[in-house]
PDB file of C-alpha atoms in Angstrom:
ATOM      1  CA  MET A   1       0.000   0.000   0.000  1.00  0.00           C
ATOM      2  CA  GLY A   2       2.994   2.304   0.403  1.00  0.00           C
ATOM      3  CA  LEU A   3       3.530   2.381  -3.359  1.00  0.00           C
ATOM      4  CA  PHE A   4      -0.154   3.147  -3.954  1.00  0.00           C
ATOM      5  CA  ALA A   5      -0.060   6.021  -1.462  1.00  0.00           C
ATOM      6  CA  THR A   6       3.029   7.523  -3.122  1.00  0.00           C
ATOM      7  CA  ARG A   7       1.516   7.233  -6.581  1.00  0.00           C
ATOM      8  CA  GLU A   8      -1.786   8.698  -5.407  1.00  0.00           C
ATOM      9  CA  ALA A   9       0.048  11.801  -4.176  1.00  0.00           C
ATOM     10  CA  GLU A  10       1.873  12.082  -7.502  1.00  0.00           C
ATOM     11  CA  ARG A  11      -1.392  11.659  -9.416  1.00  0.00           C
ATOM     12  CA  LEU A  12      -3.009  14.472  -7.444  1.00  0.00           C
ATOM     13  CA  LEU A  13      -0.044  16.803  -8.024  1.00  0.00           C
ATOM     14  CA  LYS A  14      -0.297  16.269 -11.781  1.00  0.00           C
ATOM     15  CA  GLU A  15      -4.059  16.819 -11.585  1.00  0.00           C
ATOM     16  CA  TRP A  16      -3.417  20.128  -9.796  1.00  0.00           C
ATOM     17  CA  GLY A  17      -0.835  21.151 -12.406  1.00  0.00           C
ATOM     18  CA  ILE A  18       2.163  21.346 -10.037  1.00  0.00           C
ATOM     19  CA  GLN A  19       5.307  21.274 -12.176  1.00  0.00           C
ATOM     20  CA  SER A  20       8.141  22.535  -9.980  1.00  0.00           C
ATOM     21  CA  LEU A  21       9.866  22.015  -6.647  1.00  0.00           C
ATOM     22  CA  PRO A  22       9.437  22.719  -3.813  1.00  0.00           C
ATOM     23  CA  VAL A  23       5.845  21.598  -3.327  1.00  0.00           C
ATOM     24  CA  ASN A  24       4.073  23.724  -0.692  1.00  0.00           C
ATOM     25  CA  PRO A  25       1.807  21.536   1.502  1.00  0.00           C
ATOM     26  CA  LEU A  26       0.409  24.573   3.331  1.00  0.00           C
ATOM     27  CA  ALA A  27      -0.801  26.018   0.034  1.00  0.00           C
ATOM     28  CA  ILE A  28      -2.393  22.690  -0.902  1.00  0.00           C
ATOM     29  CA  ALA A  29      -4.230  22.571   2.428  1.00  0.00           C
ATOM     30  CA  GLU A  30      -5.426  26.148   1.973  1.00  0.00           C
ATOM     31  CA  GLN A  31      -6.702  25.414  -1.544  1.00  0.00           C
ATOM     32  CA  HIS A  32      -8.824  22.610  -0.102  1.00  0.00           C
ATOM     33  CA  ASN A  33     -10.151  24.701   2.800  1.00  0.00           C
ATOM     34  CA  ILE A  34      -8.160  22.771   5.405  1.00  0.00           C
ATOM     35  CA  ALA A  35      -7.050  25.096   8.200  1.00  0.00           C
ATOM     36  CA  CYS A  36      -3.427  24.631   9.317  1.00  0.00           C
ATOM     37  CA  GLN A  37      -1.804  25.859  12.493  1.00  0.00           C
ATOM     38  CA  GLY A  38       1.399  25.144  14.365  1.00  0.00           C
ATOM     39  CA  MET A  39       1.262  23.629  17.843  1.00  0.00           C
ATOM     40  CA  PRO A  40       4.023  23.816  20.458  1.00  0.00           C
ATOM     41  CA  SER A  41       3.212  20.317  21.754  1.00  0.00           C
ATOM     42  CA  LYS A  42       6.052  18.198  23.078  1.00  0.00           C
ATOM     43  CA  SER A  43       3.870  15.140  23.705  1.00  0.00           C
ATOM     44  CA  GLY A  44       5.653  11.869  23.035  1.00  0.00           C
ATOM     45  CA  GLY A  45       6.256  11.500  19.343  1.00  0.00           C
ATOM     46  CA  VAL A  46       3.139  13.348  18.153  1.00  0.00           C
ATOM     47  CA  SER A  47       4.068  15.096  14.905  1.00  0.00           C
ATOM     48  CA  GLY A  48       0.634  16.506  14.154  1.00  0.00           C
ATOM     49  CA  MET A  49      -3.120  16.220  14.531  1.00  0.00           C
ATOM     50  CA  PHE A  50      -5.874  15.784  11.978  1.00  0.00           C
ATOM     51  CA  ILE A  51      -9.126  17.303  13.244  1.00  0.00           C
ATOM     52  CA  LYS A  52     -12.718  17.021  12.049  1.00  0.00           C
ATOM     53  CA  SER A  53     -15.475  19.446  13.022  1.00  0.00           C
ATOM     54  CA  GLY A  54     -18.723  18.777  11.218  1.00  0.00           C
ATOM     55  CA  ASP A  55     -17.859  18.938   7.526  1.00  0.00           C
ATOM     56  CA  ALA A  56     -14.687  20.965   8.149  1.00  0.00           C
ATOM     57  CA  TYR A  57     -11.136  19.651   8.595  1.00  0.00           C
ATOM     58  CA  GLY A  58      -8.037  21.089  10.225  1.00  0.00           C
ATOM     59  CA  ILE A  59      -4.376  20.244  10.719  1.00  0.00           C
ATOM     60  CA  LEU A  60      -2.159  21.012  13.693  1.00  0.00           C
ATOM     61  CA  TYR A  61       1.547  20.388  13.132  1.00  0.00           C
ATOM     62  CA  ALA A  62       4.283  20.159  15.761  1.00  0.00           C
ATOM     63  CA  THR A  63       6.717  23.058  16.010  1.00  0.00           C
ATOM     64  CA  HIS A  64       8.837  21.865  18.951  1.00  0.00           C
ATOM     65  CA  ILE A  65      11.424  20.656  16.421  1.00  0.00           C
ATOM     66  CA  ASP A  66      12.602  23.785  14.603  1.00  0.00           C
ATOM     67  CA  ASN A  67      12.865  22.196  11.174  1.00  0.00           C
ATOM     68  CA  GLU A  68      10.796  23.416   8.234  1.00  0.00           C
ATOM     69  CA  GLY A  69      11.320  20.135   6.369  1.00  0.00           C
ATOM     70  CA  PHE A  70       9.963  18.149   9.321  1.00  0.00           C
ATOM     71  CA  GLN A  71       6.942  20.443   9.527  1.00  0.00           C
ATOM     72  CA  ASN A  72       6.288  20.165   5.784  1.00  0.00           C
ATOM     73  CA  PHE A  73       6.419  16.381   6.067  1.00  0.00           C
ATOM     74  CA  SER A  74       4.050  16.447   9.050  1.00  0.00           C
ATOM     75  CA  ILE A  75       1.532  18.520   7.075  1.00  0.00           C
ATOM     76  CA  GLY A  76       1.947  16.219   4.074  1.00  0.00           C
ATOM     77  CA  HIS A  77       1.286  13.245   6.360  1.00  0.00           C
ATOM     78  CA  GLU A  78      -2.007  14.771   7.567  1.00  0.00           C
ATOM     79  CA  LEU A  79      -2.993  15.538   3.978  1.00  0.00           C
ATOM     80  CA  GLY A  80      -2.499  11.828   3.340  1.00  0.00           C
ATOM     81  CA  HIS A  81      -5.168  11.098   5.948  1.00  0.00           C
ATOM     82  CA  TYR A  82      -7.454  13.528   4.106  1.00  0.00           C
ATOM     83  CA  PHE A  83      -6.892  12.382   0.518  1.00  0.00           C
ATOM     84  CA  LEU A  84      -6.200   8.641   0.757  1.00  0.00           C
ATOM     85  CA  PRO A  85      -9.208   6.336   0.384  1.00  0.00           C
ATOM     86  CA  ASP A  86     -10.690   5.078   3.680  1.00  0.00           C
ATOM     87  CA  HIS A  87      -8.333   7.172   5.815  1.00  0.00           C
ATOM     88  CA  PRO A  88     -10.870   9.690   7.192  1.00  0.00           C
ATOM     89  CA  GLU A  89     -13.179   6.863   8.234  1.00  0.00           C
ATOM     90  CA  ALA A  90     -10.324   4.928   9.831  1.00  0.00           C
ATOM     91  CA  VAL A  91      -8.636   7.752  11.744  1.00  0.00           C
ATOM     92  CA  PHE A  92     -11.921   9.270  12.972  1.00  0.00           C
ATOM     93  CA  SER A  93     -13.509   5.953  13.947  1.00  0.00           C
ATOM     94  CA  GLY A  94     -13.573   6.781  17.672  1.00  0.00           C
ATOM     95  CA  SER A  95     -12.818  10.485  17.907  1.00  0.00           C
ATOM     96  CA  ASP A  96     -12.804  13.722  15.904  1.00  0.00           C
ATOM     97  CA  ILE A  97      -9.108  14.228  16.721  1.00  0.00           C
ATOM     98  CA  HIS A  98      -6.398  11.946  15.361  1.00  0.00           C
ATOM     99  CA  ASN A  99      -2.829  12.096  16.731  1.00  0.00           C
ATOM    100  CA  SER A 100      -0.201  11.268  14.107  1.00  0.00           C
ATOM    101  CA  ARG A 101       3.349   9.995  14.395  1.00  0.00           C
ATOM    102  CA  ALA A 102       4.919  10.823  11.068  1.00  0.00           C
ATOM    103  CA  GLY A 103       8.376   9.848   9.924  1.00  0.00           C
ATOM    104  CA  PHE A 104       8.208   6.058   9.427  1.00  0.00           C
ATOM    105  CA  VAL A 105       8.283   5.397  13.175  1.00  0.00           C
ATOM    106  CA  SER A 106       4.830   3.803  13.457  1.00  0.00           C
ATOM    107  CA  ASP A 107       3.866   0.235  12.547  1.00  0.00           C
ATOM    108  CA  ASP A 108       0.249   1.283  12.015  1.00  0.00           C
ATOM    109  CA  GLU A 109      -0.856   0.703   8.408  1.00  0.00           C
ATOM    110  CA  HIS A 110      -2.574   4.075   8.011  1.00  0.00           C
ATOM    111  CA  GLU A 111       0.354   5.968   9.521  1.00  0.00           C
ATOM    112  CA  SER A 112       2.769   4.219   7.162  1.00  0.00           C
ATOM    113  CA  GLU A 113       0.576   4.986   4.155  1.00  0.00           C
ATOM    114  CA  ALA A 114       0.352   8.651   5.164  1.00  0.00           C
ATOM    115  CA  ASP A 115       4.172   8.763   5.397  1.00  0.00           C
ATOM    116  CA  HIS A 116       4.486   7.359   1.868  1.00  0.00           C
ATOM    117  CA  PHE A 117       1.880   9.867   0.677  1.00  0.00           C
ATOM    118  CA  ALA A 118       3.950  12.710   2.172  1.00  0.00           C
ATOM    119  CA  CYS A 119       7.062  11.432   0.358  1.00  0.00           C
ATOM    120  CA  GLY A 120       5.205  11.357  -2.958  1.00  0.00           C
ATOM    121  CA  LEU A 121       3.633  14.759  -2.329  1.00  0.00           C
ATOM    122  CA  LEU A 122       6.849  16.592  -1.446  1.00  0.00           C
ATOM    123  CA  MET A 123       9.192  14.614  -3.721  1.00  0.00           C
ATOM    124  CA  PRO A 124       7.153  13.316  -6.689  1.00  0.00           C
ATOM    125  CA  ASN A 125       9.203  11.112  -8.997  1.00  0.00           C
ATOM    126  CA  TYR A 126       8.516  13.209 -12.107  1.00  0.00           C
ATOM    127  CA  LEU A 127      10.161  16.211 -10.396  1.00  0.00           C
ATOM    128  CA  PHE A 128      12.541  14.451  -8.008  1.00  0.00           C
ATOM    129  CA  ASP A 129      14.261  12.196 -10.558  1.00  0.00           C
ATOM    130  CA  PRO A 130      15.566  15.039 -12.785  1.00  0.00           C
ATOM    131  CA  ALA A 131      16.901  16.799  -9.663  1.00  0.00           C
ATOM    132  CA  LEU A 132      18.496  13.522  -8.530  1.00  0.00           C
ATOM    133  CA  GLU A 133      20.372  13.182 -11.830  1.00  0.00           C
ATOM    134  CA  GLN A 134      22.053  16.529 -11.154  1.00  0.00           C
ATOM    135  CA  ALA A 135      22.687  16.048  -7.439  1.00  0.00           C
ATOM    136  CA  GLY A 136      25.494  13.479  -7.404  1.00  0.00           C
ATOM    137  CA  ASP A 137      25.769  10.684  -4.847  1.00  0.00           C
ATOM    138  CA  GLY A 138      25.560  10.019  -1.144  1.00  0.00           C
ATOM    139  CA  LEU A 139      25.155  12.495   1.687  1.00  0.00           C
ATOM    140  CA  ASP A 140      26.084  15.565  -0.383  1.00  0.00           C
ATOM    141  CA  ALA A 141      23.392  14.674  -2.920  1.00  0.00           C
ATOM    142  CA  ILE A 142      20.812  14.182  -0.184  1.00  0.00           C
ATOM    143  CA  LYS A 143      21.656  17.563   1.347  1.00  0.00           C
ATOM    144  CA  SER A 144      21.298  19.233  -2.054  1.00  0.00           C
ATOM    145  CA  LEU A 145      17.945  17.536  -2.705  1.00  0.00           C
ATOM    146  CA  LYS A 146      16.780  18.492   0.790  1.00  0.00           C
ATOM    147  CA  GLU A 147      17.244  22.173  -0.034  1.00  0.00           C
ATOM    148  CA  CYS A 148      15.594  21.748  -3.423  1.00  0.00           C
ATOM    149  CA  CYS A 149      12.508  19.997  -2.022  1.00  0.00           C
ATOM    150  CA  GLY A 150      12.119  21.784   1.330  1.00  0.00           C
ATOM    151  CA  THR A 151      12.170  18.454   3.140  1.00  0.00           C
ATOM    152  CA  SER A 152      13.936  16.972   6.151  1.00  0.00           C
ATOM    153  CA  LEU A 153      17.244  15.151   5.770  1.00  0.00           C
ATOM    154  CA  THR A 154      15.752  11.779   6.710  1.00  0.00           C
ATOM    155  CA  ALA A 155      12.713  12.052   4.413  1.00  0.00           C
ATOM    156  CA  THR A 156      14.997  13.091   1.556  1.00  0.00           C
ATOM    157  CA  ALA A 157      17.345  10.189   2.284  1.00  0.00           C
ATOM    158  CA  ILE A 158      14.443   7.727   2.149  1.00  0.00           C
ATOM    159  CA  ARG A 159      13.281   9.106  -1.209  1.00  0.00           C
ATOM    160  CA  TYR A 160      16.876   9.047  -2.446  1.00  0.00           C
ATOM    161  CA  ALA A 161      17.143   5.337  -1.596  1.00  0.00           C
ATOM    162  CA  GLN A 162      13.839   4.671  -3.357  1.00  0.00           C
ATOM    163  CA  ARG A 163      14.760   6.490  -6.586  1.00  0.00           C
ATOM    164  CA  THR A 164      18.538   6.193  -7.049  1.00  0.00           C
ATOM    165  CA  PRO A 165      19.766   3.752  -9.721  1.00  0.00           C
ATOM    166  CA  GLU A 166      22.707   2.801  -7.472  1.00  0.00           C
ATOM    167  CA  PRO A 167      22.819   0.018  -4.847  1.00  0.00           C
ATOM    168  CA  THR A 168      22.053   2.094  -1.774  1.00  0.00           C
ATOM    169  CA  ALA A 169      20.643   1.818   1.738  1.00  0.00           C
ATOM    170  CA  ILE A 170      19.797   4.346   4.401  1.00  0.00           C
ATOM    171  CA  ILE A 171      19.584   3.396   8.057  1.00  0.00           C
ATOM    172  CA  VAL A 172      18.260   5.449  10.950  1.00  0.00           C
ATOM    173  CA  SER A 173      19.550   4.309  14.337  1.00  0.00           C
ATOM    174  CA  ILE A 174      19.260   5.147  18.023  1.00  0.00           C
ATOM    175  CA  GLY A 175      22.193   4.187  20.235  1.00  0.00           C
ATOM    176  CA  ASP A 176      23.232   0.641  19.362  1.00  0.00           C
ATOM    177  CA  LYS A 177      19.990  -0.355  17.592  1.00  0.00           C
ATOM    178  CA  VAL A 178      18.414   0.169  14.184  1.00  0.00           C
ATOM    179  CA  ASP A 179      15.249   2.250  14.056  1.00  0.00           C
ATOM    180  CA  TYR A 180      14.483   1.477  10.410  1.00  0.00           C
ATOM    181  CA  CYS A 181      16.163   0.760   7.074  1.00  0.00           C
ATOM    182  CA  PHE A 182      15.366   1.398   3.402  1.00  0.00           C
ATOM    183  CA  MET A 183      17.220  -0.525   0.657  1.00  0.00           C
ATOM    184  CA  SER A 184      17.194   0.402  -3.015  1.00  0.00           C
ATOM    185  CA  ASP A 185      15.895  -2.166  -5.499  1.00  0.00           C
ATOM    186  CA  GLU A 186      19.398  -2.363  -6.990  1.00  0.00           C
ATOM    187  CA  LEU A 187      20.928  -3.371  -3.651  1.00  0.00           C
ATOM    188  CA  ARG A 188      18.310  -6.085  -3.175  1.00  0.00           C
ATOM    189  CA  GLU A 189      19.500  -7.728  -6.402  1.00  0.00           C
ATOM    190  CA  TYR A 190      22.632  -9.011  -4.650  1.00  0.00           C
ATOM    191  CA  PRO A 191      22.175 -12.659  -3.642  1.00  0.00           C
ATOM    192  CA  GLY A 192      22.072 -13.761  -0.026  1.00  0.00           C
ATOM    193  CA  LEU A 193      21.690 -10.354   1.623  1.00  0.00           C
ATOM    194  CA  SER A 194      19.672 -10.025   4.814  1.00  0.00           C
ATOM    195  CA  TRP A 195      17.287  -7.152   5.524  1.00  0.00           C
ATOM    196  CA  VAL A 196      18.435  -4.871   8.355  1.00  0.00           C
ATOM    197  CA  LYS A 197      15.459  -5.164  10.710  1.00  0.00           C
ATOM    198  CA  LYS A 198      14.004  -2.679  13.157  1.00  0.00           C
ATOM    199  CA  GLY A 199      15.430  -3.278  16.623  1.00  0.00           C
ATOM    200  CA  SER A 200      18.458  -5.219  15.396  1.00  0.00           C
ATOM    201  CA  TYR A 201      21.890  -4.316  16.741  1.00  0.00           C
ATOM    202  CA  ILE A 202      24.239  -2.123  14.728  1.00  0.00           C
ATOM    203  CA  PRO A 203      27.236  -4.167  13.509  1.00  0.00           C
ATOM    204  CA  ARG A 204      30.267  -3.625  15.710  1.00  0.00           C
ATOM    205  CA  ASN A 205      32.574  -3.370  12.678  1.00  0.00           C
ATOM    206  CA  SER A 206      30.580  -0.487  11.203  1.00  0.00           C
ATOM    207  CA  VAL A 207      31.538   3.183  11.344  1.00  0.00           C
ATOM    208  CA  THR A 208      28.052   3.915  12.715  1.00  0.00           C
ATOM    209  CA  TYR A 209      28.662   1.759  15.803  1.00  0.00           C
ATOM    210  CA  THR A 210      31.716   3.797  16.805  1.00  0.00           C
ATOM    211  CA  PHE A 211      29.994   7.085  15.918  1.00  0.00           C
ATOM    212  CA  ASN A 212      26.939   6.350  18.082  1.00  0.00           C
ATOM    213  CA  LYS A 213      29.018   5.557  21.159  1.00  0.00           C
ATOM    214  CA  ASP A 214      29.571   9.312  21.601  1.00  0.00           C
ATOM    215  CA  ASN A 215      26.224  11.033  22.229  1.00  0.00           C
ATOM    216  CA  ASP A 216      27.756  14.410  21.351  1.00  0.00           C
ATOM    217  CA  ASN A 217      28.198  13.182  17.772  1.00  0.00           C
ATOM    218  CA  VAL A 218      24.426  12.910  17.511  1.00  0.00           C
ATOM    219  CA  ARG A 219      23.597  16.008  19.541  1.00  0.00           C
ATOM    220  CA  PHE A 220      25.913  18.316  17.583  1.00  0.00           C
ATOM    221  CA  ALA A 221      25.066  16.810  14.168  1.00  0.00           C
ATOM    222  CA  ARG A 222      28.626  15.712  13.518  1.00  0.00           C
ATOM    223  CA  GLN A 223      29.605  13.635  10.494  1.00  0.00           C
ATOM    224  CA  ASP A 224      31.928  10.717   9.803  1.00  0.00           C
ATOM    225  CA  ALA A 225      32.622   8.343   6.932  1.00  0.00           C
ATOM    226  CA  GLY A 226      34.567   5.234   5.991  1.00  0.00           C
ATOM    227  CA  THR A 227      34.463   2.022   3.976  1.00  0.00           C
ATOM    228  CA  VAL A 228      32.893  -1.191   5.189  1.00  0.00           C
ATOM    229  CA  ASP A 229      32.351  -4.697   3.851  1.00  0.00           C
ATOM    230  CA  LEU A 230      28.960  -5.360   2.288  1.00  0.00           C
ATOM    231  CA  SER A 231      28.608  -8.382   4.576  1.00  0.00           C
ATOM    232  CA  THR A 232      29.121  -6.253   7.700  1.00  0.00           C
ATOM    233  CA  TRP A 233      25.642  -4.770   7.335  1.00  0.00           C
ATOM    234  CA  PHE A 234      23.843  -7.321   5.181  1.00  0.00           C
ATOM    235  CA  GLY A 235      25.534 -10.689   5.654  1.00  0.00           C
ATOM    236  CA  GLY A 236      25.890 -13.083   2.729  1.00  0.00           C
ATOM    237  CA  ASP A 237      28.977 -14.263   0.871  1.00  0.00           C
ATOM    238  CA  THR A 238      29.274 -11.478  -1.706  1.00  0.00           C
ATOM    239  CA  GLU A 239      32.608  -9.693  -1.453  1.00  0.00           C
ATOM    240  CA  GLY A 240      32.369  -5.949  -1.887  1.00  0.00           C
ATOM    241  CA  LYS A 241      32.809  -2.584  -0.212  1.00  0.00           C
ATOM    242  CA  LEU A 242      30.313   0.120   0.734  1.00  0.00           C
ATOM    243  CA  TYR A 243      31.004   3.758   1.511  1.00  0.00           C
ATOM    244  CA  GLU A 244      29.413   4.497   4.891  1.00  0.00           C
ATOM    245  CA  GLU A 245      28.482   8.129   5.639  1.00  0.00           C
ATOM    246  CA  ILE A 246      27.007   9.082   9.003  1.00  0.00           C
ATOM    247  CA  VAL A 247      25.442  12.273  10.308  1.00  0.00           C
ATOM    248  CA  GLY A 248      23.909  12.973  13.709  1.00  0.00           C
ATOM    249  CA  LEU A 249      20.336  14.285  13.634  1.00  0.00           C
ATOM    250  CA  GLY A 250      20.599  16.681  16.572  1.00  0.00           C
ATOM    251  CA  GLY A 251      17.345  17.128  18.481  1.00  0.00           C
ATOM    252  CA  TYR A 252      15.879  13.960  17.008  1.00  0.00           C
ATOM    253  CA  GLY A 253      18.395  11.939  19.051  1.00  0.00           C
ATOM    254  CA  LYS A 254      19.023   9.680  16.066  1.00  0.00           C
ATOM    255  CA  THR A 255      21.715   8.974  13.490  1.00  0.00           C
ATOM    256  CA  LEU A 256      21.352   8.771   9.709  1.00  0.00           C
ATOM    257  CA  THR A 257      23.630   6.355   7.851  1.00  0.00           C
ATOM    258  CA  ILE A 258      23.926   6.326   4.052  1.00  0.00           C
ATOM    259  CA  LEU A 259      25.495   3.273   2.404  1.00  0.00           C
ATOM    260  CA  THR A 260      26.573   3.670  -1.231  1.00  0.00           C
ATOM    261  CA  PRO A 261      28.800   1.521  -3.462  1.00  0.00           C
ATOM    262  CA  SER A 262      32.549   1.830  -3.041  1.00  0.00           C
ATOM    263  CA  ASP A 263      33.712  -1.371  -4.753  1.00  0.00           C
ATOM    264  CA  LEU A 264      30.823  -3.699  -5.540  1.00  0.00           C
ATOM    265  CA  PRO A 265      30.641  -6.424  -8.194  1.00  0.00           C
ATOM    266  CA  ASP A 266      27.910  -6.324 -10.837  1.00  0.00           C
ATOM    267  CA  PRO A 267      24.974  -8.480  -9.609  1.00  0.00           C
ATOM    268  CA  GLU A 268      24.379  -9.746 -13.163  1.00  0.00           C
ATOM    269  CA  GLU A 269      27.969 -11.014 -13.323  1.00  0.00           C
ATOM    270  CA  LEU A 270      27.490 -12.741  -9.977  1.00  0.00           C
ATOM    271  CA  GLU A 271      24.407 -14.470 -11.341  1.00  0.00           C
ATOM    272  CA  GLU A 272      26.264 -15.533 -14.493  1.00  0.00           C
ATOM    273  CA  ASP A 273      29.142 -16.920 -12.392  1.00  0.00           C
ATOM    274  CA  ALA A 274      26.687 -18.874 -10.235  1.00  0.00           C
ATOM    275  CA  GLU A 275      24.989 -20.329 -13.326  1.00  0.00           C
ATOM    276  CA  LEU A 276      28.361 -21.278 -14.810  1.00  0.00           C
ATOM    277  CA  GLU A 277      29.427 -22.953 -11.576  1.00  0.00           C
ATOM    278  CA  GLU A 278      26.131 -24.839 -11.482  1.00  0.00           C
ATOM    279  CA  SER A 279      26.561 -26.017 -15.071  1.00  0.00           C
ATOM    280  CA  TRP A 280      30.027 -27.427 -14.299  1.00  0.00           C
ATOM    281  CA  THR A 281      28.978 -29.171 -11.104  1.00  0.00           C
ATOM    282  CA  PRO A 282      29.116 -32.940 -11.736  1.00  0.00           C
ATOM    283  CA  ARG A 283      25.964 -34.968 -11.244  1.00  0.00           C
ATOM    284  CA  PHE A 284      26.282 -38.526  -9.966  1.00  0.00           C
ATOM    285  CA  LYS A 285      23.566 -41.141 -10.366  1.00  0.00           C
ATOM    286  CA  ARG A 286      22.839 -43.368  -7.445  1.00  0.00           C
TER     287      ARG A 286
END
């Protein structure tokens, strides 16, 4: 359903005639008579609220994190609850106020769909992909795209991993554990790799593990980088190197890791080698 939600946002943008970045979610809300207002709430993880009053709708978005990209994403998330099929009925099933937790931190199906909608709304592929071609690779590219789209670093990194033609992964972590991971389709083509799961421990041989041991690295948004074996993060027998870039996310209390190819074999060549090895393996009849 995540792909549907992203595509639905992109379909609406084309229907509205939006042809340039950045996309302004506040303007979209205003055009649909949805009142928006900031809220200074610091309640645990609440990024925004979607409110219904009779036939009218409103959005409150958290301002305790001073980050315009985060606020844009929060508004885009609430717009997902408004525009996606079945969402209003689901989120208002027991109350006229729905508390949201945007940013791919919730396991709830409707929250996840609203996150994917926000990604598609703020970074639609028909506008994002041309910008991506000009941006380069890795953390520098993500920072450039962040400024272009008016989005947060993490949301931009997720969209980067979804749209880049390179084998790439982004990992958000807290302390010694993974919060979540996104892998590009190209990285998934490598045989025998394991998905980095939520709650799993960060590999001790990774640059991220050492970085996260110092809380000041996260708090002061410091950066680090280095090379790491593909198997360090994803297991398997494929020999190859990844470039690991890390940046602390300040007030979020989290770390963003970007993994891009440093010295990786071509997955098609690996498949051809495996087929050749299979063809030369002797078969013995019993």
